[in-house]
């Protein structure tokens, strides 16, 4: 971790470290990195942390990392589009693009059901709401740098 002005919110611990490492390698430090976990019931949602970052004078931009399952990322993206699309840039990545529907992946929160919660659906909503996305986790840092 490196002190700086980029916020990271993630459902994945491993991808949090990956994003922080990429940012640090690009000399982009972090104001905070918040892991919200991937289970369906958690204390904070992406929207909660995104709102905190939008109101934080020490955060200039955000990486939002999600996973398949649930609709948390879509809810956060829709809130961002309504409330603060032009305030601070947000970029995103969703893990699980190749995950088969109906298959539990890793933990209780990572399950796609009823056509909801797919990586493709989440990425499409995020992009429609003004959040630039990548389908390659190795590009998160460079994508964030490109919007500054």
Coordinates of N, CA and C in Angstrom, one line a residue:
X1 N 0.8 -1.2 0.0 CA 0.0 0.0 0.0 C 0.9 1.2 0.0
X2 N 0.4 2.3 -0.6 CA 1.1 3.5 -0.7 C 0.1 4.7 -0.5
X3 N 0.4 5.6 0.3 CA -0.5 6.7 0.6 C -0.7 7.5 -0.6
X4 N -2.0 7.9 -0.8 CA -2.4 8.6 -2.0 C -3.8 9.0 -2.0
X5 N -4.4 9.1 -3.2 CA -5.7 9.7 -3.4 C -6.7 8.8 -4.2
X6 N -6.4 7.5 -4.3 CA -7.3 6.6 -5.0 C -8.0 5.7 -4.0
X7 N -9.3 5.6 -4.1 CA -10.1 4.7 -3.3 C -10.3 3.4 -4.0
X8 N -10.3 2.3 -3.2 CA -10.5 0.9 -3.8 C -11.6 0.3 -2.9
X9 N -12.6 -0.2 -3.6 CA -13.7 -1.0 -2.9 C -13.8 -2.3 -3.7
X10 N -13.8 -3.4 -2.9 CA -13.8 -4.7 -3.6 C -14.5 -5.8 -2.8
X11 N -15.1 -6.7 -3.5 CA -15.7 -7.9 -2.9 C -14.6 -9.0 -2.8
X12 N -13.5 -8.8 -3.4 CA -12.4 -9.9 -3.5 C -11.2 -9.4 -2.8
X13 N -10.7 -10.1 -1.8 CA -9.5 -9.8 -1.1 C -8.3 -9.9 -2.0
X14 N -8.2 -10.9 -2.8 CA -7.1 -11.1 -3.7 C -7.0 -9.9 -4.7
X15 N -8.2 -9.6 -5.3 CA -8.2 -8.5 -6.3 C -8.0 -7.1 -5.7
X16 N -8.3 -7.0 -4.4 CA -7.9 -5.8 -3.7 C -6.4 -5.6 -3.7
X17 N -5.7 -6.6 -3.3 CA -4.2 -6.6 -3.3 C -3.7 -6.3 -4.7
X18 N -4.3 -7.0 -5.7 CA -3.9 -6.8 -7.1 C -4.0 -5.3 -7.5
X19 N -5.2 -4.7 -7.3 CA -5.5 -3.3 -7.6 C -4.5 -2.4 -6.9
X20 N -4.3 -2.6 -5.6 CA -3.4 -1.8 -4.8 C -2.0 -1.9 -5.4
X21 N -1.6 -3.1 -5.7 CA -0.2 -3.3 -6.2 C 0.0 -2.5 -7.6
X22 N -1.0 -2.6 -8.4 CA -1.0 -2.0 -9.7 C -0.9 -0.5 -9.5
X23 N -1.8 0.1 -8.7 CA -1.8 1.5 -8.4 C -0.4 2.0 -7.9
X24 N 0.1 1.2 -6.9 CA 1.4 1.6 -6.3 C 2.5 1.6 -7.3
X25 N 2.5 0.6 -8.2 CA 3.5 0.5 -9.3 C 3.4 1.7 -10.2
X26 N 2.2 2.3 -10.4 CA 2.0 3.4 -11.2 C 2.2 4.8 -10.4
X27 N 2.7 4.6 -9.2 CA 2.9 5.8 -8.3 C 1.5 6.5 -8.0
X28 N 0.5 5.7 -7.9 CA -0.8 6.2 -7.6 C -1.2 5.5 -6.2
X29 N -1.0 6.3 -5.2 CA -1.3 5.8 -3.8 C -2.8 5.7 -3.5
X30 N -3.1 5.1 -2.4 CA -4.5 4.9 -2.0 C -4.9 5.7 -0.8
X31 N -6.1 6.3 -0.9 CA -6.7 7.0 0.3 C -7.2 5.9 1.3
X32 N -7.8 4.9 0.7 CA -8.4 3.8 1.5 C -8.6 2.6 0.5
X33 N -8.5 1.4 1.1 CA -8.9 0.2 0.3 C -9.8 -0.6 1.3
X34 N -11.0 -0.8 0.8 CA -12.1 -1.3 1.6 C -12.6 -2.7 1.0
X35 N -12.4 -3.7 1.7 CA -12.9 -5.0 1.3 C -14.2 -5.3 2.0
X36 N -15.2 -5.4 1.1 CA -16.6 -5.6 1.7 C -17.0 -7.1 1.7
X37 N -16.2 -8.0 1.2 CA -16.5 -9.4 1.2 C -17.5 -9.8 0.1
X38 N -17.5 -11.0 -0.2 CA -18.4 -11.5 -1.3 C -19.6 -12.2 -0.9
X39 N -19.9 -12.3 0.4 CA -21.1 -13.0 0.9 C -22.4 -12.1 0.6
X40 N -23.5 -12.8 0.4 CA -24.7 -12.0 0.1 C -25.2 -11.0 1.3
X41 N -24.8 -11.4 2.5 CA -25.2 -10.5 3.6 C -23.8 -10.0 4.2
X42 N -23.7 -8.7 4.1 CA -22.4 -8.1 4.6 C -22.8 -6.7 5.2
X43 N -21.8 -6.1 5.9 CA -22.1 -4.9 6.6 C -22.1 -3.7 5.7
X44 N -21.3 -3.6 4.7 CA -21.3 -2.5 3.8 C -21.5 -3.0 2.4
X45 N -22.1 -2.2 1.5 CA -22.3 -2.5 0.1 C -21.4 -1.6 -0.7
X46 N -21.2 -1.9 -2.0 CA -20.4 -1.0 -2.9 C -21.0 0.4 -2.8
X47 N -22.3 0.6 -2.8 CA -22.8 1.9 -2.8 C -22.4 2.7 -1.6
X48 N -22.4 2.1 -0.4 CA -22.1 2.7 0.8 C -20.7 3.3 0.7
X49 N -19.7 2.4 0.3 CA -18.3 2.8 0.2 C -18.1 3.8 -0.9
X50 N -18.8 3.7 -2.0 CA -18.7 4.6 -3.1 C -19.1 6.0 -2.6
X51 N -20.2 6.1 -1.9 CA -20.7 7.3 -1.4 C -19.7 8.0 -0.4
X52 N -19.1 7.2 0.4 CA -18.0 7.7 1.3 C -16.9 8.3 0.5
X53 N -16.4 7.5 -0.5 CA -15.4 8.0 -1.4 C -15.7 9.3 -2.1
X54 N -17.0 9.4 -2.6 CA -17.4 10.6 -3.3 C -17.4 11.8 -2.4
X55 N -17.6 11.6 -1.1 CA -17.6 12.7 -0.2 C -16.3 12.9 0.6
X56 N -15.3 12.2 0.2 CA -14.0 12.2 0.9 C -13.1 13.2 0.1
X57 N -12.7 14.3 0.8 CA -11.8 15.3 0.1 C -10.4 14.7 -0.2
X58 N -10.1 13.6 0.4 CA -8.8 13.0 0.1 C -8.8 11.9 -0.9
X59 N -9.9 11.7 -1.6 CA -10.1 10.7 -2.7 C -10.4 11.4 -4.0
X60 N -9.6 11.1 -5.0 CA -9.9 11.8 -6.3 C -10.5 10.8 -7.3
X61 N -10.4 9.5 -7.1 CA -11.0 8.6 -8.1 C -11.1 7.2 -7.4
X62 N -11.9 6.3 -8.0 CA -12.2 5.0 -7.3 C -12.1 3.8 -8.3
X63 N -11.5 2.7 -7.8 CA -11.6 1.4 -8.5 C -12.7 0.6 -7.7
X64 N -13.7 0.2 -8.4 CA -14.7 -0.7 -7.9 C -14.6 -2.1 -8.4
X65 N -14.4 -3.1 -7.6 CA -14.1 -4.4 -8.0 C -15.3 -5.3 -7.5
X66 N -15.9 -6.0 -8.4 CA -17.1 -6.8 -8.0 C -16.9 -8.2 -8.5
X67 N -17.9 -9.0 -8.2 CA -17.9 -10.5 -8.6 C -19.3 -10.8 -9.0
X68 N -19.4 -12.0 -9.6 CA -20.7 -12.5 -10.0 C -21.5 -12.7 -8.8
X69 N -22.9 -12.7 -9.0 CA -23.8 -12.9 -7.9 C -24.3 -11.6 -7.4
X70 N -25.6 -11.6 -7.1 CA -26.3 -10.5 -6.5 C -26.3 -9.3 -7.5
X71 N -26.8 -8.1 -7.0 CA -26.9 -6.9 -7.8 C -26.3 -5.7 -7.1
X72 N -25.4 -6.0 -6.2 CA -24.7 -4.9 -5.5 C -24.0 -3.9 -6.4
X73 N -23.3 -4.4 -7.4 CA -22.5 -3.5 -8.2 C -23.4 -2.7 -9.1
X74 N -24.5 -3.3 -9.6 CA -25.5 -2.6 -10.4 C -26.1 -1.4 -9.6
X75 N -26.5 -1.7 -8.4 CA -27.1 -0.7 -7.5 C -26.2 0.4 -7.3
X76 N -24.9 0.1 -7.1 CA -23.9 1.2 -6.9 C -23.7 2.0 -8.1
X77 N -23.7 1.4 -9.3 CA -23.5 2.1 -10.5 C -24.7 3.0 -10.8
X78 N -25.9 2.5 -10.6 CA -27.1 3.3 -10.8 C -27.1 4.5 -9.9
X79 N -26.7 4.3 -8.6 CA -26.6 5.4 -7.7 C -25.6 6.5 -8.2
X80 N -24.5 6.0 -8.6 CA -23.4 6.9 -9.1 C -23.9 7.7 -10.3
X81 N -24.6 7.1 -11.2 CA -25.1 7.8 -12.4 C -26.1 8.8 -12.0
X82 N -27.0 8.5 -11.0 CA -28.0 9.5 -10.6 C -27.4 10.6 -9.8
X83 N -26.5 10.3 -8.9 CA -26.1 11.3 -7.8 C -24.7 12.0 -8.1
X84 N -23.8 11.4 -8.9 CA -22.5 12.0 -8.9 C -21.6 11.6 -10.1
X85 N -22.2 11.3 -11.2 CA -21.4 10.9 -12.4 C -20.3 11.8 -12.7
X86 N -20.5 13.1 -12.5 CA -19.4 14.0 -12.9 C -18.6 14.5 -11.8
X87 N -18.7 13.9 -10.6 CA -18.0 14.3 -9.4 C -16.6 13.8 -9.4
X88 N -16.4 12.5 -9.4 CA -15.1 11.8 -9.4 C -15.2 10.6 -10.3
X89 N -14.1 10.3 -11.1 CA -14.2 9.1 -11.9 C -14.1 7.8 -11.2
X90 N -14.9 6.8 -11.7 CA -14.9 5.5 -11.1 C -14.6 4.5 -12.3
X91 N -13.7 3.5 -12.1 CA -13.5 2.5 -13.0 C -13.8 1.2 -12.3
X92 N -14.1 0.1 -13.1 CA -14.5 -1.1 -12.5 C -14.0 -2.4 -13.2
X93 N -14.0 -3.5 -12.4 CA -13.8 -4.8 -12.9 C -14.7 -5.8 -12.2
X94 N -15.2 -6.7 -13.0 CA -16.1 -7.8 -12.4 C -15.4 -9.1 -12.7
X95 N -15.2 -9.9 -11.6 CA -14.6 -11.2 -11.7 C -15.7 -12.2 -12.0
X96 N -15.4 -13.2 -12.9 CA -16.3 -14.2 -13.2 C -17.0 -14.2 -14.5
X97 N -16.3 -13.5 -15.5 CA -16.9 -13.4 -16.9 C -17.2 -14.8 -17.4
X98 N -16.3 -15.8 -17.1 CA -16.5 -17.1 -17.7 C -17.3 -18.1 -16.8
X99 N -17.8 -17.6 -15.7 CA -18.5 -18.5 -14.8 C -19.8 -19.0 -15.4
X100 N -20.1 -20.3 -15.3 CA -21.4 -20.8 -15.8 C -22.5 -20.4 -14.9
X101 N -23.7 -20.2 -15.5 CA -24.9 -19.8 -14.8 C -25.3 -20.9 -13.8
X102 N -25.7 -20.6 -12.6 CA -26.2 -21.6 -11.7 C -25.1 -22.3 -10.9
X103 N -23.9 -22.0 -11.2 CA -22.8 -22.7 -10.5 C -22.2 -21.8 -9.3
X104 N -22.1 -22.4 -8.2 CA -21.6 -21.6 -7.0 C -20.1 -21.6 -7.2
X105 N -19.5 -20.4 -7.1 CA -18.1 -20.2 -7.3 C -17.4 -19.6 -6.1
X106 N -16.7 -20.3 -5.3 CA -15.9 -19.8 -4.3 C -16.6 -19.6 -2.9
X107 N -17.7 -18.9 -2.9 CA -18.4 -18.6 -1.6 C -19.8 -18.4 -1.9
X108 N -20.6 -18.2 -0.9 CA -22.0 -18.2 -0.9 C -22.6 -17.0 -1.8
X109 N -21.8 -15.9 -1.9 CA -22.3 -14.8 -2.7 C -22.1 -14.9 -4.1
X110 N -21.2 -15.8 -4.6 CA -20.9 -15.9 -6.0 C -21.7 -16.9 -6.7
X111 N -23.0 -16.7 -6.8 CA -23.9 -17.6 -7.6 C -24.8 -16.7 -8.4
X112 N -24.9 -17.2 -9.7 CA -25.8 -16.5 -10.6 C -27.1 -17.3 -10.7
X113 N -28.2 -16.5 -10.5 CA -29.5 -17.2 -10.6 C -30.5 -16.3 -11.3
X114 N -31.4 -17.0 -12.1 CA -32.4 -16.2 -12.8 C -31.9 -15.2 -13.8
X115 N -30.7 -15.4 -14.3 CA -30.2 -14.5 -15.3 C -29.6 -13.2 -14.7
X116 N -29.7 -13.1 -13.4 CA -29.2 -11.9 -12.7 C -27.8 -12.2 -12.1
X117 N -27.0 -11.2 -12.0 CA -25.7 -11.3 -11.3 C -24.6 -11.8 -12.2
X118 N -24.8 -11.9 -13.5 CA -23.7 -12.3 -14.4 C -22.7 -11.1 -14.5
X119 N -21.5 -11.5 -14.8 CA -20.4 -10.5 -15.0 C -20.8 -9.6 -16.2
X120 N -21.3 -10.2 -17.3 CA -21.6 -9.4 -18.4 C -22.7 -8.4 -18.1
X121 N -23.7 -8.8 -17.4 CA -24.8 -7.9 -17.0 C -24.3 -6.7 -16.1
X122 N -23.4 -7.1 -15.1 CA -22.9 -6.0 -14.3 C -22.0 -5.0 -15.0
X123 N -21.2 -5.6 -15.9 CA -20.3 -4.7 -16.7 C -21.1 -3.8 -17.6
X124 N -22.2 -4.3 -18.2 CA -23.0 -3.5 -19.1 C -23.7 -2.3 -18.3
X125 N -24.2 -2.7 -17.1 CA -24.9 -1.6 -16.3 C -23.8 -0.6 -15.9
X126 N -22.7 -1.0 -15.5 CA -21.6 -0.1 -15.0 C -21.3 0.9 -16.2
X127 N -21.1 0.3 -17.4 CA -20.7 1.1 -18.5 C -21.8 2.1 -18.9
X128 N -23.0 1.7 -18.8 CA -24.2 2.5 -19.1 C -24.2 3.7 -18.1
X129 N -23.8 3.4 -16.9 CA -23.9 4.4 -15.8 C -22.6 5.3 -15.8
X130 N -21.7 5.2 -16.7 CA -20.6 6.1 -16.8 C -19.3 5.6 -16.1
X131 N -19.3 4.3 -15.7 CA -18.1 3.7 -15.1 C -17.4 2.9 -16.2
X132 N -16.2 3.3 -16.5 CA -15.4 2.6 -17.5 C -14.9 1.3 -16.8
X133 N -14.9 0.2 -17.6 CA -14.6 -1.1 -17.1 C -13.5 -1.8 -18.0
X134 N -12.9 -2.8 -17.4 CA -12.0 -3.6 -18.1 C -12.5 -5.1 -17.8
X135 N -12.2 -5.9 -18.7 CA -12.5 -7.4 -18.5 C -11.2 -8.1 -18.2
X136 N -10.1 -7.4 -18.0 CA -8.8 -8.0 -17.7 C -8.3 -7.4 -16.3
X137 N -8.2 -8.2 -15.3 CA -7.8 -7.6 -14.0 C -6.4 -7.0 -14.0
X138 N -5.6 -7.4 -15.0 CA -4.2 -6.8 -15.1 C -4.3 -5.4 -15.6
X139 N -5.4 -4.9 -16.0 CA -5.5 -3.5 -16.6 C -6.2 -2.5 -15.6
X140 N -6.5 -2.9 -14.4 CA -7.3 -2.0 -13.5 C -6.5 -0.7 -13.2
X141 N -5.2 -0.8 -12.9 CA -4.4 0.3 -12.6 C -4.3 1.3 -13.8
X142 N -4.0 0.7 -14.9 CA -3.8 1.6 -16.1 C -5.1 2.2 -16.5
X143 N -6.3 1.5 -16.4 CA -7.6 2.1 -16.7 C -7.8 3.3 -15.7
X144 N -7.6 3.1 -14.5 CA -7.8 4.2 -13.5 C -6.9 5.4 -13.9
X145 N -5.6 5.1 -14.2 CA -4.7 6.2 -14.6 C -5.2 7.0 -15.8
X146 N -5.9 6.3 -16.7 CA -6.4 6.9 -17.9 C -7.5 7.9 -17.7
X147 N -8.2 7.8 -16.6 CA -9.3 8.7 -16.4 C -9.0 9.9 -15.5
X148 N -7.7 9.9 -15.0 CA -7.3 11.1 -14.2 C -7.0 12.3 -15.0

